JSON list of C-alpha atoms in Angstrom, two decimals:
[
{"chain": "L", "resi": 1, "resn": "MET", "atom": "CA", "xyz": [19.06, 2.22, 6.78]},
{"chain": "L", "resi": 2, "resn": "SER", "atom": "CA", "xyz": [17.31, 2.61, 3.66]},
{"chain": "L", "resi": 3, "resn": "GLU", "atom": "CA", "xyz": [15.11, 6.17, 2.44]},
{"chain": "L", "resi": 4, "resn": "LEU", "atom": "CA", "xyz": [11.79, 6.39, 3.21]},
{"chain": "L", "resi": 5, "resn": "ALA", "atom": "CA", "xyz": [9.80, 6.65, 0.12]},
{"chain": "L", "resi": 6, "resn": "PRO", "atom": "CA", "xyz": [8.91, 10.04, 0.01]},
{"chain": "L", "resi": 7, "resn": "GLU", "atom": "CA", "xyz": [5.26, 9.13, -0.46]},
{"chain": "L", "resi": 8, "resn": "THR", "atom": "CA", "xyz": [5.70, 6.87, 2.49]},
{"chain": "L", "resi": 9, "resn": "ARG", "atom": "CA", "xyz": [7.47, 9.97, 4.50]},
{"chain": "L", "resi": 10, "resn": "ASP", "atom": "CA", "xyz": [4.51, 12.71, 3.27]},
{"chain": "L", "resi": 11, "resn": "ALA", "atom": "CA", "xyz": [2.01, 9.86, 4.78]},
{"chain": "L", "resi": 12, "resn": "LEU", "atom": "CA", "xyz": [3.79, 9.88, 8.51]},
{"chain": "L", "resi": 13, "resn": "ASP", "atom": "CA", "xyz": [4.37, 13.41, 8.30]},
{"chain": "L", "resi": 14, "resn": "ARG", "atom": "CA", "xyz": [0.66, 14.32, 8.47]},
{"chain": "L", "resi": 15, "resn": "LEU", "atom": "CA", "xyz": [-0.23, 11.97, 11.25]},
{"chain": "L", "resi": 16, "resn": "GLU", "atom": "CA", "xyz": [-1.07, 13.61, 14.55]},
{"chain": "L", "resi": 17, "resn": "VAL", "atom": "CA", "xyz": [0.19, 11.43, 16.68]},
{"chain": "L", "resi": 18, "resn": "GLY", "atom": "CA", "xyz": [3.00, 12.16, 19.80]},
{"chain": "L", "resi": 19, "resn": "ALA", "atom": "CA", "xyz": [0.25, 13.17, 22.44]},
{"chain": "L", "resi": 20, "resn": "ARG", "atom": "CA", "xyz": [0.34, 9.50, 23.73]},
{"chain": "L", "resi": 21, "resn": "PRO", "atom": "CA", "xyz": [1.23, 5.83, 23.79]},
{"chain": "L", "resi": 22, "resn": "LEU", "atom": "CA", "xyz": [1.34, 4.75, 19.83]},
{"chain": "L", "resi": 23, "resn": "ALA", "atom": "CA", "xyz": [1.03, 1.44, 18.23]},
{"chain": "L", "resi": 24, "resn": "ILE", "atom": "CA", "xyz": [2.80, 0.72, 14.85]},
{"chain": "L", "resi": 25, "resn": "VAL", "atom": "CA", "xyz": [0.56, -2.82, 13.50]},
{"chain": "L", "resi": 26, "resn": "ASP", "atom": "CA", "xyz": [1.17, -4.15, 10.14]},
{"chain": "L", "resi": 27, "resn": "VAL", "atom": "CA", "xyz": [-1.82, -5.75, 7.95]},
{"chain": "L", "resi": 28, "resn": "ASP", "atom": "CA", "xyz": [-1.32, -8.62, 6.29]},
{"chain": "L", "resi": 29, "resn": "GLU", "atom": "CA", "xyz": [-1.41, -12.14, 8.36]},
{"chain": "L", "resi": 30, "resn": "VAL", "atom": "CA", "xyz": [-1.77, -9.02, 11.64]},
{"chain": "L", "resi": 31, "resn": "VAL", "atom": "CA", "xyz": [-4.82, -7.77, 11.17]},
{"chain": "L", "resi": 32, "resn": "LEU", "atom": "CA", "xyz": [-6.33, -9.25, 7.75]},
{"chain": "L", "resi": 33, "resn": "ARG", "atom": "CA", "xyz": [-5.47, -13.01, 7.34]},
{"chain": "L", "resi": 34, "resn": "PHE", "atom": "CA", "xyz": [-3.31, -13.12, 4.50]},
{"chain": "L", "resi": 35, "resn": "VAL", "atom": "CA", "xyz": [-1.41, -17.02, 4.54]},
{"chain": "L", "resi": 36, "resn": "PRO", "atom": "CA", "xyz": [-5.46, -18.50, 4.13]},
{"chain": "L", "resi": 37, "resn": "HIS", "atom": "CA", "xyz": [-6.46, -16.95, 1.38]},
{"chain": "L", "resi": 38, "resn": "LEU", "atom": "CA", "xyz": [-3.18, -16.73, -0.48]},
{"chain": "L", "resi": 39, "resn": "GLU", "atom": "CA", "xyz": [-3.46, -20.43, -0.13]},
{"chain": "L", "resi": 40, "resn": "ALA", "atom": "CA", "xyz": [-6.57, -20.71, -1.42]},
{"chain": "L", "resi": 41, "resn": "PHE", "atom": "CA", "xyz": [-6.06, -17.97, -4.15]},
{"chain": "L", "resi": 42, "resn": "MET", "atom": "CA", "xyz": [-3.00, -20.18, -5.61]},
{"chain": "L", "resi": 43, "resn": "ALA", "atom": "CA", "xyz": [-4.52, -23.30, -6.07]},
{"chain": "L", "resi": 44, "resn": "ALA", "atom": "CA", "xyz": [-6.96, -21.57, -7.85]},
{"chain": "L", "resi": 45, "resn": "GLN", "atom": "CA", "xyz": [-4.43, -21.23, -9.72]},
{"chain": "L", "resi": 46, "resn": "GLY", "atom": "CA", "xyz": [-2.99, -24.36, -9.90]},
{"chain": "L", "resi": 47, "resn": "TYR", "atom": "CA", "xyz": [-0.67, -24.12, -7.63]},
{"chain": "L", "resi": 48, "resn": "ARG", "atom": "CA", "xyz": [0.03, -25.33, -3.84]},
{"chain": "L", "resi": 49, "resn": "LEU", "atom": "CA", "xyz": [1.63, -23.74, -0.96]},
{"chain": "L", "resi": 50, "resn": "GLU", "atom": "CA", "xyz": [3.63, -25.89, 1.64]},
{"chain": "L", "resi": 51, "resn": "ALA", "atom": "CA", "xyz": [4.43, -24.16, 4.59]},
{"chain": "L", "resi": 52, "resn": "VAL", "atom": "CA", "xyz": [7.92, -25.63, 5.62]},
{"chain": "L", "resi": 53, "resn": "THR", "atom": "CA", "xyz": [9.86, -22.81, 5.71]},
{"chain": "L", "resi": 54, "resn": "PHE", "atom": "CA", "xyz": [9.59, -19.27, 7.63]},
{"chain": "L", "resi": 55, "resn": "GLY", "atom": "CA", "xyz": [8.26, -17.91, 4.05]},
{"chain": "L", "resi": 56, "resn": "ILE", "atom": "CA", "xyz": [6.00, -17.68, 0.61]},
{"chain": "L", "resi": 57, "resn": "THR", "atom": "CA", "xyz": [8.93, -18.29, -1.81]},
{"chain": "L", "resi": 58, "resn": "GLY", "atom": "CA", "xyz": [10.28, -21.42, -2.15]},
{"chain": "L", "resi": 59, "resn": "ASN", "atom": "CA", "xyz": [7.33, -23.36, -0.59]},
{"chain": "L", "resi": 60, "resn": "VAL", "atom": "CA", "xyz": [5.19, -22.68, -4.04]},
{"chain": "L", "resi": 61, "resn": "THR", "atom": "CA", "xyz": [4.23, -25.73, -6.19]},
{"chain": "L", "resi": 62, "resn": "ARG", "atom": "CA", "xyz": [2.81, -26.27, -9.24]},
{"chain": "L", "resi": 63, "resn": "LEU", "atom": "CA", "xyz": [0.35, -28.86, -8.85]},
{"chain": "L", "resi": 64, "resn": "GLY", "atom": "CA", "xyz": [1.33, -32.12, -9.90]},
{"chain": "L", "resi": 65, "resn": "SER", "atom": "CA", "xyz": [5.25, -30.74, -9.43]},
{"chain": "L", "resi": 66, "resn": "CYS", "atom": "CA", "xyz": [7.50, -31.13, -5.75]},
{"chain": "L", "resi": 67, "resn": "ARG", "atom": "CA", "xyz": [9.97, -28.47, -7.40]},
{"chain": "L", "resi": 68, "resn": "ALA", "atom": "CA", "xyz": [9.51, -24.63, -5.89]},
{"chain": "L", "resi": 69, "resn": "VAL", "atom": "CA", "xyz": [8.69, -22.57, -8.53]},
{"chain": "L", "resi": 70, "resn": "PRO", "atom": "CA", "xyz": [11.13, -19.20, -8.90]},
{"chain": "L", "resi": 71, "resn": "ALA", "atom": "CA", "xyz": [11.06, -16.18, -7.10]},
{"chain": "L", "resi": 72, "resn": "PRO", "atom": "CA", "xyz": [9.24, -13.44, -9.83]},
{"chain": "L", "resi": 73, "resn": "GLU", "atom": "CA", "xyz": [6.67, -16.46, -10.71]},
{"chain": "L", "resi": 74, "resn": "VAL", "atom": "CA", "xyz": [6.01, -16.63, -6.98]},
{"chain": "L", "resi": 75, "resn": "ALA", "atom": "CA", "xyz": [6.16, -12.90, -6.54]},
{"chain": "L", "resi": 76, "resn": "ALA", "atom": "CA", "xyz": [3.67, -12.39, -9.78]},
{"chain": "L", "resi": 77, "resn": "LEU", "atom": "CA", "xyz": [0.85, -14.53, -8.20]},
{"chain": "L", "resi": 78, "resn": "ILE", "atom": "CA", "xyz": [0.70, -12.92, -4.93]},
{"chain": "L", "resi": 79, "resn": "ALA", "atom": "CA", "xyz": [0.26, -9.39, -6.93]},
{"chain": "L", "resi": 80, "resn": "GLY", "atom": "CA", "xyz": [-2.05, -10.99, -9.00]},
{"chain": "L", "resi": 81, "resn": "PHE", "atom": "CA", "xyz": [-3.79, -12.11, -5.17]},
{"chain": "L", "resi": 82, "resn": "PHE", "atom": "CA", "xyz": [-3.31, -8.33, -3.60]},
{"chain": "L", "resi": 83, "resn": "ALA", "atom": "CA", "xyz": [-5.59, -6.94, -7.07]},
{"chain": "L", "resi": 84, "resn": "THR", "atom": "CA", "xyz": [-8.28, -9.68, -6.55]},
{"chain": "L", "resi": 85, "resn": "HIS", "atom": "CA", "xyz": [-8.99, -10.10, -3.16]},
{"chain": "L", "resi": 86, "resn": "VAL", "atom": "CA", "xyz": [-6.98, -6.39, -1.41]},
{"chain": "L", "resi": 87, "resn": "GLY", "atom": "CA", "xyz": [-11.01, -5.75, -0.66]},
{"chain": "L", "resi": 88, "resn": "ASP", "atom": "CA", "xyz": [-12.32, -8.66, 1.00]},
{"chain": "L", "resi": 89, "resn": "GLN", "atom": "CA", "xyz": [-9.28, -10.31, 3.32]},
{"chain": "L", "resi": 90, "resn": "MET", "atom": "CA", "xyz": [-11.02, -11.05, 7.02]},
{"chain": "L", "resi": 91, "resn": "PRO", "atom": "CA", "xyz": [-10.15, -9.81, 9.73]},
{"chain": "L", "resi": 92, "resn": "VAL", "atom": "CA", "xyz": [-7.89, -12.07, 12.30]},
{"chain": "L", "resi": 93, "resn": "PRO", "atom": "CA", "xyz": [-10.04, -13.25, 15.29]},
{"chain": "L", "resi": 94, "resn": "GLY", "atom": "CA", "xyz": [-9.86, -10.67, 18.33]},
{"chain": "L", "resi": 95, "resn": "ALA", "atom": "CA", "xyz": [-7.48, -7.46, 15.90]},
{"chain": "L", "resi": 96, "resn": "VAL", "atom": "CA", "xyz": [-10.63, -5.80, 15.57]},
{"chain": "L", "resi": 97, "resn": "ALA", "atom": "CA", "xyz": [-11.89, -5.92, 19.41]},
{"chain": "L", "resi": 98, "resn": "ALA", "atom": "CA", "xyz": [-8.01, -5.77, 20.52]},
{"chain": "L", "resi": 99, "resn": "LEU", "atom": "CA", "xyz": [-7.39, -2.96, 17.90]},
{"chain": "L", "resi": 100, "resn": "THR", "atom": "CA", "xyz": [-10.26, -0.87, 19.07]},
{"chain": "L", "resi": 101, "resn": "ARG", "atom": "CA", "xyz": [-10.09, -1.73, 23.04]},
{"chain": "L", "resi": 102, "resn": "LEU", "atom": "CA", "xyz": [-5.99, -0.18, 22.80]},
{"chain": "L", "resi": 103, "resn": "ALA", "atom": "CA", "xyz": [-7.06, 2.72, 21.24]},
{"chain": "L", "resi": 104, "resn": "ALA", "atom": "CA", "xyz": [-9.24, 4.42, 23.92]},
{"chain": "L", "resi": 105, "resn": "ARG", "atom": "CA", "xyz": [-5.21, 4.04, 24.78]},
{"chain": "L", "resi": 106, "resn": "LEU", "atom": "CA", "xyz": [-3.21, 4.33, 22.16]},
{"chain": "L", "resi": 107, "resn": "ASP", "atom": "CA", "xyz": [-2.49, 5.72, 18.89]},
{"chain": "L", "resi": 108, "resn": "VAL", "atom": "CA", "xyz": [-2.45, 3.50, 16.44]},
{"chain": "L", "resi": 109, "resn": "VAL", "atom": "CA", "xyz": [-0.90, 3.31, 13.26]},
{"chain": "L", "resi": 110, "resn": "LEU", "atom": "CA", "xyz": [-1.55, 0.35, 10.82]},
{"chain": "L", "resi": 111, "resn": "LEU", "atom": "CA", "xyz": [1.63, -0.10, 8.15]},
{"chain": "L", "resi": 112, "resn": "THR", "atom": "CA", "xyz": [1.73, -2.03, 5.49]},
{"chain": "L", "resi": 113, "resn": "ASN", "atom": "CA", "xyz": [3.66, -3.37, 3.06]},
{"chain": "L", "resi": 114, "resn": "ALA", "atom": "CA", "xyz": [1.07, -4.15, 0.51]},
{"chain": "L", "resi": 115, "resn": "PRO", "atom": "CA", "xyz": [1.20, -2.54, -3.48]},
{"chain": "L", "resi": 116, "resn": "ALA", "atom": "CA", "xyz": [0.51, 1.33, -2.58]},
{"chain": "L", "resi": 117, "resn": "ALA", "atom": "CA", "xyz": [-2.07, 0.38, -5.99]},
{"chain": "L", "resi": 118, "resn": "HIS", "atom": "CA", "xyz": [-4.41, -0.80, -4.10]},
{"chain": "L", "resi": 119, "resn": "GLY", "atom": "CA", "xyz": [-3.99, 1.36, -0.69]},
{"chain": "L", "resi": 120, "resn": "PRO", "atom": "CA", "xyz": [-7.78, 3.19, -1.34]},
{"chain": "L", "resi": 121, "resn": "ARG", "atom": "CA", "xyz": [-9.65, -0.25, -1.65]},
{"chain": "L", "resi": 122, "resn": "ARG", "atom": "CA", "xyz": [-7.55, -1.18, 1.84]},
{"chain": "L", "resi": 123, "resn": "VAL", "atom": "CA", "xyz": [-8.58, 1.44, 4.12]},
{"chain": "L", "resi": 124, "resn": "ALA", "atom": "CA", "xyz": [-12.02, 1.07, 2.19]},
{"chain": "L", "resi": 125, "resn": "ARG", "atom": "CA", "xyz": [-11.81, -2.38, 3.66]},
{"chain": "L", "resi": 126, "resn": "LEU", "atom": "CA", "xyz": [-10.10, -1.90, 6.79]},
{"chain": "L", "resi": 127, "resn": "ALA", "atom": "CA", "xyz": [-13.17, 0.61, 7.80]},
{"chain": "L", "resi": 128, "resn": "GLU", "atom": "CA", "xyz": [-16.11, -1.79, 6.62]},
{"chain": "L", "resi": 129, "resn": "LEU", "atom": "CA", "xyz": [-15.20, -3.58, 9.72]},
{"chain": "L", "resi": 130, "resn": "GLY", "atom": "CA", "xyz": [-14.59, -0.68, 11.81]},
{"chain": "L", "resi": 131, "resn": "LEU", "atom": "CA", "xyz": [-11.35, -0.42, 11.44]},
{"chain": "L", "resi": 132, "resn": "ALA", "atom": "CA", "xyz": [-10.82, 3.22, 10.32]},
{"chain": "L", "resi": 133, "resn": "HIS", "atom": "CA", "xyz": [-7.32, 4.00, 11.78]},
{"chain": "L", "resi": 134, "resn": "PRO", "atom": "CA", "xyz": [-4.81, 5.96, 9.39]},
{"chain": "L", "resi": 135, "resn": "LEU", "atom": "CA", "xyz": [-2.77, 3.70, 6.98]},
{"chain": "L", "resi": 136, "resn": "VAL", "atom": "CA", "xyz": [0.44, 4.07, 5.70]},
{"chain": "L", "resi": 137, "resn": "VAL", "atom": "CA", "xyz": [2.38, 2.39, 2.82]},
{"chain": "L", "resi": 138, "resn": "ASN", "atom": "CA", "xyz": [5.80, 1.45, 3.21]},
{"chain": "L", "resi": 139, "resn": "ASP", "atom": "CA", "xyz": [7.66, 0.07, 0.61]},
{"chain": "L", "resi": 140, "resn": "GLY", "atom": "CA", "xyz": [10.87, -2.72, 1.93]},
{"chain": "L", "resi": 141, "resn": "PRO", "atom": "CA", "xyz": [12.15, -3.05, 5.38]},
{"chain": "L", "resi": 142, "resn": "LYS", "atom": "CA", "xyz": [10.60, -1.11, 7.80]},
{"chain": "L", "resi": 143, "resn": "GLY", "atom": "CA", "xyz": [12.82, 0.34, 10.21]},
{"chain": "L", "resi": 144, "resn": "PRO", "atom": "CA", "xyz": [13.43, 3.21, 8.94]},
{"chain": "L", "resi": 145, "resn": "ALA", "atom": "CA", "xyz": [9.42, 4.79, 8.91]},
{"chain": "L", "resi": 146, "resn": "VAL", "atom": "CA", "xyz": [9.31, 3.53, 12.25]},
{"chain": "L", "resi": 147, "resn": "ALA", "atom": "CA", "xyz": [12.15, 5.28, 13.18]},
{"chain": "L", "resi": 148, "resn": "HIS", "atom": "CA", "xyz": [10.86, 8.72, 11.58]},
{"chain": "L", "resi": 149, "resn": "LEU", "atom": "CA", "xyz": [7.96, 8.79, 13.89]},
{"chain": "L", "resi": 150, "resn": "ALA", "atom": "CA", "xyz": [9.36, 7.50, 17.06]},
{"chain": "L", "resi": 151, "resn": "ARG", "atom": "CA", "xyz": [11.08, 10.78, 17.07]},
{"chain": "L", "resi": 152, "resn": "ARG", "atom": "CA", "xyz": [7.37, 12.49, 17.39]},
{"chain": "L", "resi": 153, "resn": "VAL", "atom": "CA", "xyz": [6.74, 9.77, 19.80]},
{"chain": "L", "resi": 154, "resn": "ALA", "atom": "CA", "xyz": [7.56, 10.47, 23.97]},
{"chain": "L", "resi": 155, "resn": "HIS", "atom": "CA", "xyz": [5.73, 7.89, 24.74]},
{"chain": "L", "resi": 156, "resn": "PRO", "atom": "CA", "xyz": [5.75, 4.33, 24.74]},
{"chain": "L", "resi": 157, "resn": "LEU", "atom": "CA", "xyz": [6.34, 2.84, 21.30]},
{"chain": "L", "resi": 158, "resn": "PHE", "atom": "CA", "xyz": [4.54, -0.98, 19.73]},
{"chain": "L", "resi": 159, "resn": "PHE", "atom": "CA", "xyz": [5.18, -2.42, 16.98]},
{"chain": "L", "resi": 160, "resn": "VAL", "atom": "CA", "xyz": [3.74, -5.19, 15.94]},
{"chain": "L", "resi": 161, "resn": "ASP", "atom": "CA", "xyz": [4.23, -7.57, 12.66]},
{"chain": "L", "resi": 162, "resn": "ASP", "atom": "CA", "xyz": [4.64, -11.14, 11.33]},
{"chain": "L", "resi": 163, "resn": "GLY", "atom": "CA", "xyz": [7.94, -10.63, 9.83]},
{"chain": "L", "resi": 164, "resn": "PRO", "atom": "CA", "xyz": [11.66, -11.35, 11.72]},
{"chain": "L", "resi": 165, "resn": "GLN", "atom": "CA", "xyz": [13.24, -8.57, 9.08]},
{"chain": "L", "resi": 166, "resn": "ASN", "atom": "CA", "xyz": [10.69, -6.06, 9.94]},
{"chain": "L", "resi": 167, "resn": "LEU", "atom": "CA", "xyz": [11.17, -6.41, 13.78]},
{"chain": "L", "resi": 168, "resn": "ALA", "atom": "CA", "xyz": [15.18, -6.62, 13.23]},
{"chain": "L", "resi": 169, "resn": "SER", "atom": "CA", "xyz": [14.64, -4.23, 10.95]},
{"chain": "L", "resi": 170, "resn": "VAL", "atom": "CA", "xyz": [12.96, -1.63, 13.86]},
{"chain": "L", "resi": 171, "resn": "ARG", "atom": "CA", "xyz": [15.35, -2.54, 16.65]},
{"chain": "L", "resi": 172, "resn": "ASP", "atom": "CA", "xyz": [19.01, -2.45, 14.18]},
{"chain": "L", "resi": 173, "resn": "ALA", "atom": "CA", "xyz": [17.27, 1.32, 13.59]},
{"chain": "L", "resi": 174, "resn": "GLY", "atom": "CA", "xyz": [18.08, 2.34, 17.13]},
{"chain": "L", "resi": 175, "resn": "VAL", "atom": "CA", "xyz": [14.10, 2.94, 18.22]},
{"chain": "L", "resi": 176, "resn": "GLU", "atom": "CA", "xyz": [12.66, 2.09, 21.40]},
{"chain": "L", "resi": 177, "resn": "ALA", "atom": "CA", "xyz": [10.56, 0.17, 20.44]},
{"chain": "L", "resi": 178, "resn": "ARG", "atom": "CA", "xyz": [8.51, -3.04, 22.32]},
{"chain": "L", "resi": 179, "resn": "LEU", "atom": "CA", "xyz": [8.61, -5.01, 19.57]},
{"chain": "L", "resi": 180, "resn": "VAL", "atom": "CA", "xyz": [5.20, -7.46, 19.11]},
{"chain": "L", "resi": 181, "resn": "HIS", "atom": "CA", "xyz": [5.64, -10.49, 17.05]},
{"chain": "L", "resi": 182, "resn": "PHE", "atom": "CA", "xyz": [2.20, -12.02, 16.03]},
{"chain": "L", "resi": 183, "resn": "VAL", "atom": "CA", "xyz": [1.41, -14.96, 13.26]},
{"chain": "L", "resi": 184, "resn": "ASP", "atom": "CA", "xyz": [-1.76, -15.66, 12.52]},
{"chain": "L", "resi": 185, "resn": "ASP", "atom": "CA", "xyz": [-1.55, -18.57, 10.55]},
{"chain": "L", "resi": 186, "resn": "PRO", "atom": "CA", "xyz": [-0.16, -21.45, 12.72]},
{"chain": "L", "resi": 187, "resn": "ARG", "atom": "CA", "xyz": [1.56, -23.01, 10.85]},
{"chain": "L", "resi": 188, "resn": "TYR", "atom": "CA", "xyz": [3.49, -19.75, 10.35]},
{"chain": "L", "resi": 189, "resn": "PHE", "atom": "CA", "xyz": [4.12, -19.15, 13.61]},
{"chain": "L", "resi": 190, "resn": "ARG", "atom": "CA", "xyz": [5.45, -22.53, 14.02]},
{"chain": "L", "resi": 191, "resn": "LEU", "atom": "CA", "xyz": [8.02, -21.78, 11.82]},
{"chain": "L", "resi": 192, "resn": "ALA", "atom": "CA", "xyz": [8.72, -18.11, 12.40]},
{"chain": "L", "resi": 193, "resn": "PRO", "atom": "CA", "xyz": [12.37, -17.89, 13.44]},
{"chain": "L", "resi": 194, "resn": "ASP", "atom": "CA", "xyz": [12.99, -16.00, 16.70]},
{"chain": "L", "resi": 195, "resn": "VAL", "atom": "CA", "xyz": [14.02, -13.07, 17.06]},
{"chain": "L", "resi": 196, "resn": "ARG", "atom": "CA", "xyz": [16.26, -10.68, 19.41]},
{"chain": "L", "resi": 197, "resn": "GLY", "atom": "CA", "xyz": [14.62, -8.16, 21.34]},
{"chain": "L", "resi": 198, "resn": "THR", "atom": "CA", "xyz": [11.48, -9.16, 21.20]},
{"chain": "L", "resi": 199, "resn": "TRP", "atom": "CA", "xyz": [8.78, -8.53, 23.73]},
{"chain": "L", "resi": 200, "resn": "LEU", "atom": "CA", "xyz": [6.02, -10.63, 23.27]},
{"chain": "L", "resi": 201, "resn": "LYS", "atom": "CA", "xyz": [5.53, -13.55, 21.00]},
{"chain": "L", "resi": 202, "resn": "THR", "atom": "CA", "xyz": [2.02, -14.31, 19.32]},
{"chain": "L", "resi": 203, "resn": "ARG", "atom": "CA", "xyz": [-0.88, -15.17, 17.75]},
{"chain": "L", "resi": 204, "resn": "ASP", "atom": "CA", "xyz": [-3.02, -14.17, 20.43]},
{"chain": "L", "resi": 205, "resn": "TRP", "atom": "CA", "xyz": [-5.02, -11.12, 19.49]},
{"chain": "L", "resi": 206, "resn": "SER", "atom": "CA", "xyz": [-6.47, -10.80, 23.78]},
{"chain": "L", "resi": 207, "resn": "GLU", "atom": "CA", "xyz": [-2.54, -10.84, 24.97]},
{"chain": "L", "resi": 208, "resn": "VAL", "atom": "CA", "xyz": [-1.50, -8.97, 22.95]},
{"chain": "L", "resi": 209, "resn": "ALA", "atom": "CA", "xyz": [-4.10, -5.77, 24.00]},
{"chain": "L", "resi": 210, "resn": "THR", "atom": "CA", "xyz": [-3.57, -6.21, 27.82]},
{"chain": "L", "resi": 211, "resn": "ARG", "atom": "CA", "xyz": [0.40, -6.80, 27.28]},
{"chain": "L", "resi": 212, "resn": "ILE", "atom": "CA", "xyz": [0.50, -3.47, 26.30]},
{"chain": "L", "resi": 213, "resn": "GLU", "atom": "CA", "xyz": [-2.34, -1.73, 28.46]},
{"chain": "L", "resi": 214, "resn": "ALA", "atom": "CA", "xyz": [-0.27, -3.25, 31.00]},
{"chain": "L", "resi": 215, "resn": "GLU", "atom": "CA", "xyz": [3.36, -1.69, 30.18]},
{"chain": "L", "resi": 216, "resn": "VAL", "atom": "CA", "xyz": [1.02, 1.62, 29.28]},
{"chain": "L", "resi": 217, "resn": "GLY", "atom": "CA", "xyz": [-0.05, 1.01, 33.26]},
{"chain": "L", "resi": 218, "resn": "SER", "atom": "CA", "xyz": [3.19, 0.63, 34.48]},
{"chain": "L", "resi": 219, "resn": "ILE", "atom": "CA", "xyz": [4.39, 3.55, 32.87]},
{"chain": "L", "resi": 220, "resn": "ALA", "atom": "CA", "xyz": [3.91, 6.83, 34.32]},
{"chain": "L", "resi": 221, "resn": "LEU", "atom": "CA", "xyz": [2.85, 9.35, 31.64]}
]
């Protein structure tokens, strides 16, 4: 298992969790819209994003070309997107209402892999939308971060993420978590591979909230 970065470990250790069930929730493409914003940003830079496979790399071409651009070029575009738009991404429909609803019964922690330098702007944007849940910046697979928190949580733990690799990372870390595979963009939702051990796969936040509430209610806390 990958080691946690010291700054991520410190941020996790500062969280006040453990007294209630816990939902650990990704941000991009789960709470905040990502794919359509990135697509528009790339188009303005002379690129096209065409969802053929699940992922960004391999699906980006220059306008007028059908050849996928190299991974470092895609990474630079994504970095440019975050630098420009991390403070104005729009919420995924239903996310704010669902997380507000769940926060009445669970602790909610947002776990993002956005660049750490943009963490404060991301926190500010989420607060503007009414989401003042603690945000932790992670780097790499999320299994280690979730496992670190899980040691302090005796109640049900839910992990919501769009990335199959992150869901598998949490599963393979041996964490007893209900895995929720959430992908907002309909094209990428259709392309998303099924992940063994997934508890719920959806792009409907109302369904997420209803299922989590029912699961928490069915377990003696």
